[in-house]
Structures are given as C-alpha cells and as structure tokens.
mmCIF file with all atom_site columns, C-alpha atoms in Angstrom:
data_model
loop_
_atom_site.group_PDB
_atom_site.id
_atom_site.type_symbol
_atom_site.label_atom_id
_atom_site.label_alt_id
_atom_site.label_comp_id
_atom_site.label_asym_id
_atom_site.label_entity_id
_atom_site.label_seq_id
_atom_site.pdbx_PDB_ins_code
_atom_site.Cartn_x
_atom_site.Cartn_y
_atom_site.Cartn_z
_atom_site.occupancy
_atom_site.B_iso_or_equiv
_atom_site.pdbx_formal_charge
_atom_site.auth_seq_id
_atom_site.auth_comp_id
_atom_site.auth_asym_id
_atom_site.auth_atom_id
_atom_site.pdbx_PDB_model_num
ATOM 1   C CA . UNK A 1 1   ? 16.250  9.754   1.191   1.00 0.00 ? 1   UNK A CA 1
ATOM 2   C CA . UNK A 1 2   ? 13.990  7.069   2.620   1.00 0.00 ? 2   UNK A CA 1
ATOM 3   C CA . UNK A 1 3   ? 13.352  4.251   0.170   1.00 0.00 ? 3   UNK A CA 1
ATOM 4   C CA . UNK A 1 4   ? 11.368  1.068   0.619   1.00 0.00 ? 4   UNK A CA 1
ATOM 5   C CA . UNK A 1 5   ? 11.524  -1.552  -2.110  1.00 0.00 ? 5   UNK A CA 1
ATOM 6   C CA . UNK A 1 6   ? 9.354   -4.596  -2.638  1.00 0.00 ? 6   UNK A CA 1
ATOM 7   C CA . UNK A 1 7   ? 9.979   -7.138  -5.371  1.00 0.00 ? 7   UNK A CA 1
ATOM 8   C CA . UNK A 1 8   ? 7.941   -10.052 -6.598  1.00 0.00 ? 8   UNK A CA 1
ATOM 9   C CA . UNK A 1 9   ? 9.066   -12.737 -8.995  1.00 0.00 ? 9   UNK A CA 1
ATOM 10  C CA . UNK A 1 10  ? 5.748   -14.454 -9.597  1.00 0.00 ? 10  UNK A CA 1
ATOM 11  C CA . UNK A 1 11  ? 5.693   -15.932 -13.088 1.00 0.00 ? 11  UNK A CA 1
ATOM 12  C CA . UNK A 1 12  ? 3.229   -18.155 -14.936 1.00 0.00 ? 12  UNK A CA 1
ATOM 13  C CA . UNK A 1 13  ? 3.350   -19.490 -18.470 1.00 0.00 ? 13  UNK A CA 1
ATOM 14  C CA . UNK A 1 14  ? 0.826   -20.369 -21.141 1.00 0.00 ? 14  UNK A CA 1
ATOM 15  C CA . UNK A 1 15  ? 1.519   -21.694 -24.632 1.00 0.00 ? 15  UNK A CA 1
ATOM 16  C CA . UNK A 1 16  ? 1.500   -18.242 -26.226 1.00 0.00 ? 16  UNK A CA 1
ATOM 17  C CA . UNK A 1 17  ? 2.760   -15.915 -23.516 1.00 0.00 ? 17  UNK A CA 1
ATOM 18  C CA . UNK A 1 18  ? 4.639   -15.650 -20.262 1.00 0.00 ? 18  UNK A CA 1
ATOM 19  C CA . UNK A 1 19  ? 3.349   -13.520 -17.416 1.00 0.00 ? 19  UNK A CA 1
ATOM 20  C CA . UNK A 1 20  ? 5.711   -11.723 -15.066 1.00 0.00 ? 20  UNK A CA 1
ATOM 21  C CA . UNK A 1 21  ? 4.520   -9.661  -12.139 1.00 0.00 ? 21  UNK A CA 1
ATOM 22  C CA . UNK A 1 22  ? 6.617   -6.702  -11.040 1.00 0.00 ? 22  UNK A CA 1
ATOM 23  C CA . UNK A 1 23  ? 5.917   -4.992  -7.745  1.00 0.00 ? 23  UNK A CA 1
ATOM 24  C CA . UNK A 1 24  ? 7.783   -1.857  -6.758  1.00 0.00 ? 24  UNK A CA 1
ATOM 25  C CA . UNK A 1 25  ? 7.215   0.447   -3.797  1.00 0.00 ? 25  UNK A CA 1
ATOM 26  C CA . UNK A 1 26  ? 9.090   3.704   -3.281  1.00 0.00 ? 26  UNK A CA 1
ATOM 27  C CA . UNK A 1 27  ? 8.803   6.457   -0.672  1.00 0.00 ? 27  UNK A CA 1
ATOM 28  C CA . UNK A 1 28  ? 9.429   9.782   -2.381  1.00 0.00 ? 28  UNK A CA 1
ATOM 29  C CA . UNK A 1 29  ? 9.794   13.209  -0.849  1.00 0.00 ? 29  UNK A CA 1
ATOM 30  C CA . UNK A 1 30  ? 7.174   15.342  -2.559  1.00 0.00 ? 30  UNK A CA 1
ATOM 31  C CA . UNK A 1 31  ? 3.462   16.051  -2.603  1.00 0.00 ? 31  UNK A CA 1
ATOM 32  C CA . UNK A 1 32  ? 1.093   13.531  -4.186  1.00 0.00 ? 32  UNK A CA 1
ATOM 33  C CA . UNK A 1 33  ? -0.655  16.318  -6.161  1.00 0.00 ? 33  UNK A CA 1
ATOM 34  C CA . UNK A 1 34  ? 2.507   16.940  -8.180  1.00 0.00 ? 34  UNK A CA 1
ATOM 35  C CA . UNK A 1 35  ? 2.839   13.234  -8.900  1.00 0.00 ? 35  UNK A CA 1
ATOM 36  C CA . UNK A 1 36  ? -0.722  12.995  -10.161 1.00 0.00 ? 36  UNK A CA 1
ATOM 37  C CA . UNK A 1 37  ? 0.020   15.753  -12.683 1.00 0.00 ? 37  UNK A CA 1
ATOM 38  C CA . UNK A 1 38  ? 3.335   14.203  -13.799 1.00 0.00 ? 38  UNK A CA 1
ATOM 39  C CA . UNK A 1 39  ? 1.787   10.737  -14.245 1.00 0.00 ? 39  UNK A CA 1
ATOM 40  C CA . UNK A 1 40  ? -0.873  12.075  -16.587 1.00 0.00 ? 40  UNK A CA 1
ATOM 41  C CA . UNK A 1 41  ? 1.596   14.092  -18.681 1.00 0.00 ? 41  UNK A CA 1
ATOM 42  C CA . UNK A 1 42  ? 2.290   11.149  -21.009 1.00 0.00 ? 42  UNK A CA 1
ATOM 43  C CA . UNK A 1 43  ? 3.823   13.087  -23.898 1.00 0.00 ? 43  UNK A CA 1
ATOM 44  C CA . UNK A 1 44  ? 6.559   14.412  -21.609 1.00 0.00 ? 44  UNK A CA 1
ATOM 45  C CA . UNK A 1 45  ? 7.766   10.915  -20.617 1.00 0.00 ? 45  UNK A CA 1
ATOM 46  C CA . UNK A 1 46  ? 10.165  11.149  -23.568 1.00 0.00 ? 46  UNK A CA 1
ATOM 47  C CA . UNK A 1 47  ? 12.214  13.807  -21.781 1.00 0.00 ? 47  UNK A CA 1
ATOM 48  C CA . UNK A 1 48  ? 12.923  11.340  -18.950 1.00 0.00 ? 48  UNK A CA 1
ATOM 49  C CA . UNK A 1 49  ? 14.293  8.672   -21.324 1.00 0.00 ? 49  UNK A CA 1
ATOM 50  C CA . UNK A 1 50  ? 15.108  10.201  -24.726 1.00 0.00 ? 50  UNK A CA 1
ATOM 51  C CA . UNK A 1 51  ? 17.409  7.273   -25.589 1.00 0.00 ? 51  UNK A CA 1
ATOM 52  C CA . UNK A 1 52  ? 14.608  4.728   -25.007 1.00 0.00 ? 52  UNK A CA 1
ATOM 53  C CA . UNK A 1 53  ? 11.368  6.497   -25.929 1.00 0.00 ? 53  UNK A CA 1
ATOM 54  C CA . UNK A 1 54  ? 11.313  7.483   -29.575 1.00 0.00 ? 54  UNK A CA 1
ATOM 55  C CA . UNK A 1 55  ? 7.817   8.952   -29.345 1.00 0.00 ? 55  UNK A CA 1
ATOM 56  C CA . UNK A 1 56  ? 4.605   9.040   -27.348 1.00 0.00 ? 56  UNK A CA 1
ATOM 57  C CA . UNK A 1 57  ? 1.561   10.370  -29.159 1.00 0.00 ? 57  UNK A CA 1
ATOM 58  C CA . UNK A 1 58  ? -1.912  10.928  -27.727 1.00 0.00 ? 58  UNK A CA 1
ATOM 59  C CA . UNK A 1 59  ? -4.358  9.241   -30.104 1.00 0.00 ? 59  UNK A CA 1
ATOM 60  C CA . UNK A 1 60  ? -7.542  9.913   -28.170 1.00 0.00 ? 60  UNK A CA 1
ATOM 61  C CA . UNK A 1 61  ? -8.378  11.721  -24.965 1.00 0.00 ? 61  UNK A CA 1
ATOM 62  C CA . UNK A 1 62  ? -11.576 12.256  -23.006 1.00 0.00 ? 62  UNK A CA 1
ATOM 63  C CA . UNK A 1 63  ? -12.487 12.946  -19.375 1.00 0.00 ? 63  UNK A CA 1
ATOM 64  C CA . UNK A 1 64  ? -12.091 9.290   -18.386 1.00 0.00 ? 64  UNK A CA 1
ATOM 65  C CA . UNK A 1 65  ? -9.305  7.854   -20.509 1.00 0.00 ? 65  UNK A CA 1
ATOM 66  C CA . UNK A 1 66  ? -6.276  8.688   -22.659 1.00 0.00 ? 66  UNK A CA 1
ATOM 67  C CA . UNK A 1 67  ? -5.063  6.403   -25.449 1.00 0.00 ? 67  UNK A CA 1
ATOM 68  C CA . UNK A 1 68  ? -1.427  6.745   -26.462 1.00 0.00 ? 68  UNK A CA 1
ATOM 69  C CA . UNK A 1 69  ? 0.882   5.197   -29.024 1.00 0.00 ? 69  UNK A CA 1
ATOM 70  C CA . UNK A 1 70  ? 4.422   4.601   -27.841 1.00 0.00 ? 70  UNK A CA 1
ATOM 71  C CA . UNK A 1 71  ? 7.517   3.708   -29.830 1.00 0.00 ? 71  UNK A CA 1
ATOM 72  C CA . UNK A 1 72  ? 10.462  2.412   -27.806 1.00 0.00 ? 72  UNK A CA 1
ATOM 73  C CA . UNK A 1 73  ? 13.960  1.990   -29.241 1.00 0.00 ? 73  UNK A CA 1
ATOM 74  C CA . UNK A 1 74  ? 16.356  -0.587  -27.836 1.00 0.00 ? 74  UNK A CA 1
ATOM 75  C CA . UNK A 1 75  ? 20.035  -0.427  -28.776 1.00 0.00 ? 75  UNK A CA 1
ATOM 76  C CA . UNK A 1 76  ? 21.549  -3.508  -27.193 1.00 0.00 ? 76  UNK A CA 1
ATOM 77  C CA . UNK A 1 77  ? 23.081  -5.998  -29.629 1.00 0.00 ? 77  UNK A CA 1
ATOM 78  C CA . UNK A 1 78  ? 20.883  -4.794  -32.473 1.00 0.00 ? 78  UNK A CA 1
ATOM 79  C CA . UNK A 1 79  ? 18.636  -1.777  -32.833 1.00 0.00 ? 79  UNK A CA 1
ATOM 80  C CA . UNK A 1 80  ? 15.027  -2.797  -32.265 1.00 0.00 ? 80  UNK A CA 1
ATOM 81  C CA . UNK A 1 81  ? 11.814  -0.766  -32.067 1.00 0.00 ? 81  UNK A CA 1
ATOM 82  C CA . UNK A 1 82  ? 8.653   -1.748  -30.252 1.00 0.00 ? 82  UNK A CA 1
ATOM 83  C CA . UNK A 1 83  ? 5.412   0.000   -31.103 1.00 0.00 ? 83  UNK A CA 1
ATOM 84  C CA . UNK A 1 84  ? 2.415   -0.300  -28.802 1.00 0.00 ? 84  UNK A CA 1
ATOM 85  C CA . UNK A 1 85  ? -0.834  1.389   -27.833 1.00 0.00 ? 85  UNK A CA 1
ATOM 86  C CA . UNK A 1 86  ? -1.941  1.908   -24.260 1.00 0.00 ? 86  UNK A CA 1
ATOM 87  C CA . UNK A 1 87  ? -5.088  3.113   -22.511 1.00 0.00 ? 87  UNK A CA 1
ATOM 88  C CA . UNK A 1 88  ? -4.552  5.158   -19.358 1.00 0.00 ? 88  UNK A CA 1
ATOM 89  C CA . UNK A 1 89  ? -7.108  6.031   -16.696 1.00 0.00 ? 89  UNK A CA 1
ATOM 90  C CA . UNK A 1 90  ? -6.381  8.487   -13.901 1.00 0.00 ? 90  UNK A CA 1
ATOM 91  C CA . UNK A 1 91  ? -8.667  7.351   -11.110 1.00 0.00 ? 91  UNK A CA 1
ATOM 92  C CA . UNK A 1 92  ? -10.026 9.745   -8.472  1.00 0.00 ? 92  UNK A CA 1
ATOM 93  C CA . UNK A 1 93  ? -8.536  7.602   -5.691  1.00 0.00 ? 93  UNK A CA 1
ATOM 94  C CA . UNK A 1 94  ? -4.908  8.657   -6.371  1.00 0.00 ? 94  UNK A CA 1
ATOM 95  C CA . UNK A 1 95  ? -4.370  5.818   -8.800  1.00 0.00 ? 95  UNK A CA 1
ATOM 96  C CA . UNK A 1 96  ? -3.385  5.376   -12.418 1.00 0.00 ? 96  UNK A CA 1
ATOM 97  C CA . UNK A 1 97  ? -4.315  2.324   -14.444 1.00 0.00 ? 97  UNK A CA 1
ATOM 98  C CA . UNK A 1 98  ? -2.673  1.497   -17.787 1.00 0.00 ? 98  UNK A CA 1
ATOM 99  C CA . UNK A 1 99  ? -3.518  -1.371  -20.125 1.00 0.00 ? 99  UNK A CA 1
ATOM 100 C CA . UNK A 1 100 ? -1.495  -2.202  -23.221 1.00 0.00 ? 100 UNK A CA 1
ATOM 101 C CA . UNK A 1 101 ? -4.038  -2.866  -25.971 1.00 0.00 ? 101 UNK A CA 1
ATOM 102 C CA . UNK A 1 102 ? -1.744  -3.332  -29.013 1.00 0.00 ? 102 UNK A CA 1
ATOM 103 C CA . UNK A 1 103 ? 1.826   -4.505  -29.488 1.00 0.00 ? 103 UNK A CA 1
ATOM 104 C CA . UNK A 1 104 ? 4.043   -7.367  -28.315 1.00 0.00 ? 104 UNK A CA 1
ATOM 105 C CA . UNK A 1 105 ? 3.012   -6.867  -24.662 1.00 0.00 ? 105 UNK A CA 1
ATOM 106 C CA . UNK A 1 106 ? -0.733  -6.684  -25.393 1.00 0.00 ? 106 UNK A CA 1
ATOM 107 C CA . UNK A 1 107 ? -2.781  -7.596  -22.329 1.00 0.00 ? 107 UNK A CA 1
ATOM 108 C CA . UNK A 1 108 ? -0.184  -6.243  -19.888 1.00 0.00 ? 108 UNK A CA 1
ATOM 109 C CA . UNK A 1 109 ? -1.358  -3.870  -17.201 1.00 0.00 ? 109 UNK A CA 1
ATOM 110 C CA . UNK A 1 110 ? 0.172   -1.364  -14.833 1.00 0.00 ? 110 UNK A CA 1
ATOM 111 C CA . UNK A 1 111 ? -1.463  -0.096  -11.660 1.00 0.00 ? 111 UNK A CA 1
ATOM 112 C CA . UNK A 1 112 ? 0.105   2.848   -9.819  1.00 0.00 ? 112 UNK A CA 1
ATOM 113 C CA . UNK A 1 113 ? -1.139  4.176   -6.495  1.00 0.00 ? 113 UNK A CA 1
ATOM 114 C CA . UNK A 1 114 ? 0.300   7.119   -4.625  1.00 0.00 ? 114 UNK A CA 1
ATOM 115 C CA . UNK A 1 115 ? -0.590  8.067   -1.092  1.00 0.00 ? 115 UNK A CA 1
ATOM 116 C CA . UNK A 1 116 ? 0.515   10.865  1.183   1.00 0.00 ? 116 UNK A CA 1
ATOM 117 C CA . UNK A 1 117 ? 2.781   9.953   4.088   1.00 0.00 ? 117 UNK A CA 1
ATOM 118 C CA . UNK A 1 118 ? 4.276   12.093  6.846   1.00 0.00 ? 118 UNK A CA 1
ATOM 119 C CA . UNK A 1 119 ? 7.452   12.586  4.801   1.00 0.00 ? 119 UNK A CA 1
ATOM 120 C CA . UNK A 1 120 ? 6.102   12.733  1.226   1.00 0.00 ? 120 UNK A CA 1
ATOM 121 C CA . UNK A 1 121 ? 4.401   10.190  -0.977  1.00 0.00 ? 121 UNK A CA 1
ATOM 122 C CA . UNK A 1 122 ? 4.445   6.396   -1.078  1.00 0.00 ? 122 UNK A CA 1
ATOM 123 C CA . UNK A 1 123 ? 4.180   5.133   -4.650  1.00 0.00 ? 123 UNK A CA 1
ATOM 124 C CA . UNK A 1 124 ? 3.291   1.500   -5.312  1.00 0.00 ? 124 UNK A CA 1
ATOM 125 C CA . UNK A 1 125 ? 3.535   0.075   -8.824  1.00 0.00 ? 125 UNK A CA 1
ATOM 126 C CA . UNK A 1 126 ? 2.038   -3.294  -9.761  1.00 0.00 ? 126 UNK A CA 1
ATOM 127 C CA . UNK A 1 127 ? 2.841   -4.457  -13.272 1.00 0.00 ? 127 UNK A CA 1
ATOM 128 C CA . UNK A 1 128 ? 1.433   -7.593  -14.863 1.00 0.00 ? 128 UNK A CA 1
ATOM 129 C CA . UNK A 1 129 ? 3.523   -8.171  -17.991 1.00 0.00 ? 129 UNK A CA 1
ATOM 130 C CA . UNK A 1 130 ? 2.202   -10.430 -20.734 1.00 0.00 ? 130 UNK A CA 1
ATOM 131 C CA . UNK A 1 131 ? 5.216   -11.392 -22.814 1.00 0.00 ? 131 UNK A CA 1
ATOM 132 C CA . UNK A 1 132 ? 4.475   -12.800 -26.273 1.00 0.00 ? 132 UNK A CA 1
ATOM 133 C CA . UNK A 1 133 ? 5.965   -16.130 -27.343 1.00 0.00 ? 133 UNK A CA 1
ATOM 134 C CA . UNK A 1 134 ? 8.297   -14.299 -29.737 1.00 0.00 ? 134 UNK A CA 1
ATOM 135 C CA . UNK A 1 135 ? 10.000  -12.613 -26.736 1.00 0.00 ? 135 UNK A CA 1
ATOM 136 C CA . UNK A 1 136 ? 9.780   -15.503 -24.239 1.00 0.00 ? 136 UNK A CA 1
ATOM 137 C CA . UNK A 1 137 ? 13.510  -16.197 -24.267 1.00 0.00 ? 137 UNK A CA 1
ATOM 138 C CA . UNK A 1 138 ? 14.052  -12.586 -23.199 1.00 0.00 ? 138 UNK A CA 1
ATOM 139 C CA . UNK A 1 139 ? 11.387  -12.566 -20.466 1.00 0.00 ? 139 UNK A CA 1
ATOM 140 C CA . UNK A 1 140 ? 13.773  -12.192 -17.496 1.00 0.00 ? 140 UNK A CA 1
ATOM 141 C CA . UNK A 1 141 ? 15.803  -9.359  -19.095 1.00 0.00 ? 141 UNK A CA 1
ATOM 142 C CA . UNK A 1 142 ? 12.529  -7.693  -20.173 1.00 0.00 ? 142 UNK A CA 1
ATOM 143 C CA . UNK A 1 143 ? 11.152  -7.907  -16.631 1.00 0.00 ? 143 UNK A CA 1
ATOM 144 C CA . UNK A 1 144 ? 14.391  -6.502  -15.169 1.00 0.00 ? 144 UNK A CA 1
ATOM 145 C CA . UNK A 1 145 ? 14.516  -3.697  -17.755 1.00 0.00 ? 145 UNK A CA 1
ATOM 146 C CA . UNK A 1 146 ? 10.880  -2.830  -17.085 1.00 0.00 ? 146 UNK A CA 1
ATOM 147 C CA . UNK A 1 147 ? 11.555  -2.621  -13.348 1.00 0.00 ? 147 UNK A CA 1
ATOM 148 C CA . UNK A 1 148 ? 14.633  -0.429  -13.925 1.00 0.00 ? 148 UNK A CA 1
ATOM 149 C CA . UNK A 1 149 ? 12.630  1.793   -16.287 1.00 0.00 ? 149 UNK A CA 1
ATOM 150 C CA . UNK A 1 150 ? 9.823   2.230   -13.723 1.00 0.00 ? 150 UNK A CA 1
ATOM 151 C CA . UNK A 1 151 ? 12.282  2.943   -10.900 1.00 0.00 ? 151 UNK A CA 1
ATOM 152 C CA . UNK A 1 152 ? 14.129  5.486   -13.030 1.00 0.00 ? 152 UNK A CA 1
ATOM 153 C CA . UNK A 1 153 ? 10.866  7.102   -14.091 1.00 0.00 ? 153 UNK A CA 1
ATOM 154 C CA . UNK A 1 154 ? 9.759   7.481   -10.461 1.00 0.00 ? 154 UNK A CA 1
ATOM 155 C CA . UNK A 1 155 ? 13.041  9.075   -9.421  1.00 0.00 ? 155 UNK A CA 1
ATOM 156 C CA . UNK A 1 156 ? 13.163  11.416  -12.427 1.00 0.00 ? 156 UNK A CA 1
ATOM 157 C CA . UNK A 1 157 ? 9.572   12.508  -11.730 1.00 0.00 ? 157 UNK A CA 1
ATOM 158 C CA . UNK A 1 158 ? 10.499  12.998  -8.086  1.00 0.00 ? 158 UNK A CA 1
ATOM 159 C CA . UNK A 1 159 ? 13.423  15.240  -9.073  1.00 0.00 ? 159 UNK A CA 1
ATOM 160 C CA . UNK A 1 160 ? 11.153  17.308  -11.313 1.00 0.00 ? 160 UNK A CA 1
ATOM 161 C CA . UNK A 1 161 ? 8.485   17.592  -8.612  1.00 0.00 ? 161 UNK A CA 1
ATOM 162 C CA . UNK A 1 162 ? 11.059  18.919  -6.138  1.00 0.00 ? 162 UNK A CA 1
ATOM 163 C CA . UNK A 1 163 ? 12.223  21.697  -8.503  1.00 0.00 ? 163 UNK A CA 1
#
C-alpha cells in the first residue's frame, strides 16, 4: 500500500481559543467516486468508530448542505461527552467542506479533497481546529486524537470501498 503523509504543527493562540492546523495526505487504492459517496454518508460514520461516536443525526438536508448533530464519547480518565453541530457541503470539485457551528470546537473547519491518481485516489485533509479556552490544556492531545481519528476514518472508508 502506497502511503504519503504530510503533517503540519502550525498553532496560534488568542485569549479565548487555540488554533491548531492538521494536514494529512493519504494515497488510497480505490476510485474517487466511492469516496465521494462514503464521505457524504454521515450517519454511517458511527459504524467506523462505535466506541467514540455515540450518535450522528441529520438535522437538516438540502441540495447544497447537510447539517448534523454529533455526540462523541471519550473514555480516558473520566467519561466525557462532546455535543456539536456541523454543516457539510459536498462540492462539485471532488471536495467536502465541514464547519463546526456549535459546540466546544465552534469555528473549526475541515476541508477534504480527493483526486484520482494512476493507482487510486489521493485524499488531502486540512483541518483548522479552534479549541476553546476550557480545553486549551488538552490542545496537543486533542490535535493528535483528531489526526488519528481522521487517519482511521480514511483507512476504514478505504477498506469498505474495496469490498
């Protein structure tokens, strides 16, 4: 399996939030059309991470945008739930754009592009995480967990697309 990884550790701080940028690039061995379908199937993300995603519910959907509510459960030292709302746009140029509009990471954005290569699909993920003051002390573990989550999600989608 041919994998190319890119990482960025750009971080800036303001009084109320910390921003962490995560960049991830993976070469995956399947057709971009399958990926486009899997990316937009938000309610099925739970099957990839049932221990982390308690629920994903579509609140509103139209031709241009889907709004979801997600509840994540973390079981590290203590059990903790994070509830957020996100707006997702599947763009006609093989891209997906997500903005978190409610919750502790409000203002964060995720931009995914996927392009056909000779051997499959190159997926590039750019995440701009806005971490609230309440979670600032955990910003590095949050950034690392987010990157691991995205990497795992890509590989699990890749496995499903190959079936």
